[in-house]
PDB file of C-alpha atoms and ligand atoms in Angstrom:
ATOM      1  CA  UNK A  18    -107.148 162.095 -26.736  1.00 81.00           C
ATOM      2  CA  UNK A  19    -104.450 159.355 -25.705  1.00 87.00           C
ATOM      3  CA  UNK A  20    -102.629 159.403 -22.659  1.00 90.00           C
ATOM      4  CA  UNK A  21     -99.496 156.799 -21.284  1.00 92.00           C
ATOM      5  CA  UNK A  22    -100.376 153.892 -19.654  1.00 93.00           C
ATOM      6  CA  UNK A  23     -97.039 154.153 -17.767  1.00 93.00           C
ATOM      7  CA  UNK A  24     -95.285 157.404 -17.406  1.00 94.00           C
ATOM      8  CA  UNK A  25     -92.841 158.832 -14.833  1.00 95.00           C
ATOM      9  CA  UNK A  26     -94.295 161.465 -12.573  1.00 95.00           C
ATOM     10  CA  UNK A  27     -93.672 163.118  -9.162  1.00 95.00           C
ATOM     11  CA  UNK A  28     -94.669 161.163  -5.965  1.00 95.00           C
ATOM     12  CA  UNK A  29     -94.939 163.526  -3.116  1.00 95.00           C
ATOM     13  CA  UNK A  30     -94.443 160.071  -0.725  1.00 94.00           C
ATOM     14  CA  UNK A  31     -90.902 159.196  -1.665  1.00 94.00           C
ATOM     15  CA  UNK A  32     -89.967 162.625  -2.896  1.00 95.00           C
ATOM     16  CA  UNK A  33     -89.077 161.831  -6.133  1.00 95.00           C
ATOM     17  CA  UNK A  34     -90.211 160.721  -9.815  1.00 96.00           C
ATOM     18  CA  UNK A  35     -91.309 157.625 -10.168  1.00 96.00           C
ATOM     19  CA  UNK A  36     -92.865 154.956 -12.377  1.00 96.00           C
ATOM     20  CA  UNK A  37     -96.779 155.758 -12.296  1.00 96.00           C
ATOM     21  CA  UNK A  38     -99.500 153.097 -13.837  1.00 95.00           C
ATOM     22  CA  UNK A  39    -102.397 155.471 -15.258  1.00 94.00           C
ATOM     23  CA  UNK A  40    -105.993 154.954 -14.424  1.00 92.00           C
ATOM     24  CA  UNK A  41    -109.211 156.811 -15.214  1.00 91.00           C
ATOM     25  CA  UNK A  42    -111.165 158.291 -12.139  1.00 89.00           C
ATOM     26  CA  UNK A  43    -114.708 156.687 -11.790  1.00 86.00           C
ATOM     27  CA  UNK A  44    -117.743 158.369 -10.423  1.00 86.00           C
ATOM     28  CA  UNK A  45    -118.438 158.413  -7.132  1.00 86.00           C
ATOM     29  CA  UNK A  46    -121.780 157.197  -5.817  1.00 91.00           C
ATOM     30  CA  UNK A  47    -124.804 159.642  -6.215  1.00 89.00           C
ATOM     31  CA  UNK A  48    -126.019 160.950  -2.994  1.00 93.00           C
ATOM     32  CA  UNK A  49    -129.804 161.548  -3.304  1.00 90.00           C
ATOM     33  CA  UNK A  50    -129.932 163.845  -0.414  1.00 94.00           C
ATOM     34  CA  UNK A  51    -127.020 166.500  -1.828  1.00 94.00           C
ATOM     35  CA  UNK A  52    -128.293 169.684  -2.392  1.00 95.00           C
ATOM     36  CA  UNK A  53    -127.715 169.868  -6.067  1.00 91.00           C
ATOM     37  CA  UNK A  54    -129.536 166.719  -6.216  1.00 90.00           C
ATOM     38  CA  UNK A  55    -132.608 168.006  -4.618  1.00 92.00           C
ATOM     39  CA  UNK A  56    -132.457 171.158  -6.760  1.00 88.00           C
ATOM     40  CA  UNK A  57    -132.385 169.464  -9.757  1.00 83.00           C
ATOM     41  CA  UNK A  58    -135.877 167.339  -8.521  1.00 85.00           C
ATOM     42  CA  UNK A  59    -137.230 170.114  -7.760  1.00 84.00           C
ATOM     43  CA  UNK A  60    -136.997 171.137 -11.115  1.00 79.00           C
ATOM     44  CA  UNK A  61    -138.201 168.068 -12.640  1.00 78.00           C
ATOM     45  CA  UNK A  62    -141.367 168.554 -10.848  1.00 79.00           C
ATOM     46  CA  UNK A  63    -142.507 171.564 -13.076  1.00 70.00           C
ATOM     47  CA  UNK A  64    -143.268 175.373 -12.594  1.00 71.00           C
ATOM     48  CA  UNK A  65    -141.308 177.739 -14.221  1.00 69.00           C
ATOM     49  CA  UNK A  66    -141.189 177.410 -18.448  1.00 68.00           C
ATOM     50  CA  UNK A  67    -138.682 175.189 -20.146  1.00 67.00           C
ATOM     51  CA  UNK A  68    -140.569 173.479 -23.539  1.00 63.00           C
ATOM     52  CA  UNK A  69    -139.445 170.243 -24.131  1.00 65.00           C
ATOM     53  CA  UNK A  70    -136.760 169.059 -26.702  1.00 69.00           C
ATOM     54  CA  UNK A  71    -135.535 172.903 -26.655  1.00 70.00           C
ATOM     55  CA  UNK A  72    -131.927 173.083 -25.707  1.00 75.00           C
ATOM     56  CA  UNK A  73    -130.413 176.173 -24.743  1.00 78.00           C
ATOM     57  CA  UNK A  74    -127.150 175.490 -23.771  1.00 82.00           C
ATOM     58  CA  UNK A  75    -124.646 173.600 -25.607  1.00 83.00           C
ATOM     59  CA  UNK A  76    -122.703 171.008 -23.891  1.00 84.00           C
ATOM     60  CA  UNK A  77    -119.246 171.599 -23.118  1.00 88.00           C
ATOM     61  CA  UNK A  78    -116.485 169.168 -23.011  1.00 88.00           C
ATOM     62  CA  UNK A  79    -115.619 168.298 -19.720  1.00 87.00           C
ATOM     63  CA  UNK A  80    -111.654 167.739 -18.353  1.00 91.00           C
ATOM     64  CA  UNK A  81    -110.964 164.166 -17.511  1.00 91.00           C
ATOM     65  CA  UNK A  82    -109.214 163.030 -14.095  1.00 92.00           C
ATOM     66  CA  UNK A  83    -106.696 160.554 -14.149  1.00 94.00           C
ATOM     67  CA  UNK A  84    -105.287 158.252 -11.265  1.00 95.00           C
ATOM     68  CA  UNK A  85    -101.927 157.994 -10.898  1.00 95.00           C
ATOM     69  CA  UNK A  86    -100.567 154.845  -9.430  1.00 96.00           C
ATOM     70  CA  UNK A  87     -96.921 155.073  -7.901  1.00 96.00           C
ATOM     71  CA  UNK A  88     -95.517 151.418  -8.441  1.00 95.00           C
ATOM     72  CA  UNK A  89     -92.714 151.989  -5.295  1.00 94.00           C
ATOM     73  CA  UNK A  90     -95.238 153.073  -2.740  1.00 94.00           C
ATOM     74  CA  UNK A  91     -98.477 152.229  -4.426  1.00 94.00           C
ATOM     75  CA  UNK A  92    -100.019 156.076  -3.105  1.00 95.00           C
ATOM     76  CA  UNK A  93    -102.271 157.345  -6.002  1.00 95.00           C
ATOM     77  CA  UNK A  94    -102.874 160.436  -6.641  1.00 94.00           C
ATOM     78  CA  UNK A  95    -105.018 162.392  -9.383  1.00 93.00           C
ATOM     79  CA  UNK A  96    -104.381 164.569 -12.136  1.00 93.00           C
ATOM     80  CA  UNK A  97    -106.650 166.515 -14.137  1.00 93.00           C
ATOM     81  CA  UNK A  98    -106.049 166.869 -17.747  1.00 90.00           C
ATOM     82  CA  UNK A  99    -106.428 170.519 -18.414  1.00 86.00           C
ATOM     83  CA  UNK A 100    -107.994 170.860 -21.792  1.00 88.00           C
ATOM     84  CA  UNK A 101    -111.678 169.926 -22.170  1.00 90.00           C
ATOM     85  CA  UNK A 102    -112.704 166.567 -24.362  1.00 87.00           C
ATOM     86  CA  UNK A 103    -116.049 165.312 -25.041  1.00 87.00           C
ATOM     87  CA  UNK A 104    -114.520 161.479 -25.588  1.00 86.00           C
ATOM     88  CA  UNK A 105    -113.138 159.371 -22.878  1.00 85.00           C
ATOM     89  CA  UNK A 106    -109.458 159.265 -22.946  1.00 85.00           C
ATOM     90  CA  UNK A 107    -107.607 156.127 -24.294  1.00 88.00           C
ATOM     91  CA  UNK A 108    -104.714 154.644 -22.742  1.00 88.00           C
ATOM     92  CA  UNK A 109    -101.867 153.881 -25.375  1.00 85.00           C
ATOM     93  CA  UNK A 110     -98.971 151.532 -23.985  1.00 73.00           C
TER      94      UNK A 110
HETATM   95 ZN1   ZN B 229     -94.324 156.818  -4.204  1.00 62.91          ZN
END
């Protein structure tokens, strides 16, 4: 999927539409101590059957989160692209 590089968009700073410079959202840092963290350790450690190389879910495409730049105030703030893709957007000028 492409998306602007540039586009106009709504700034809820200065109240108006303005020229927006389009980035994509990285990952945060993984906390080791969050709970789904744990869980998923936990789980690594064994008990309870899963054979291995056996898949049963299918992945899903996930929705992508862009960062929206304004150029007047330089507030950001994100949108999420509603449909799901399972490639990394590209920025087209
Ligand atoms: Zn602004």
């Amino acid at each position: 999927m492409k998306y602007p590089k540039e586009l106009m968009a709504y700034c809820p700073n200065c109240n108006a539409h303005t020229e927006h410079k389009a980035k994509l959202a990285s990952k945060g840092k993984a906390r080791p101590l969050a709970v789904g963290n744990r869980k998923h350790e936990r789980k690594l450690m064994g008990h309870g059957g899963k054979r291995a190389g056996e898949k049963s879910v299918k992945k899903q495409g996930k929705r992508q989160k862009v960062i929206l730049e304004c150029a007047q105030c330089r507030k950001k703030q994100e949108r999420v692209i509603g449909s799901r893709t399972k490639k990394k957007l590209e920025f087209s000028a």
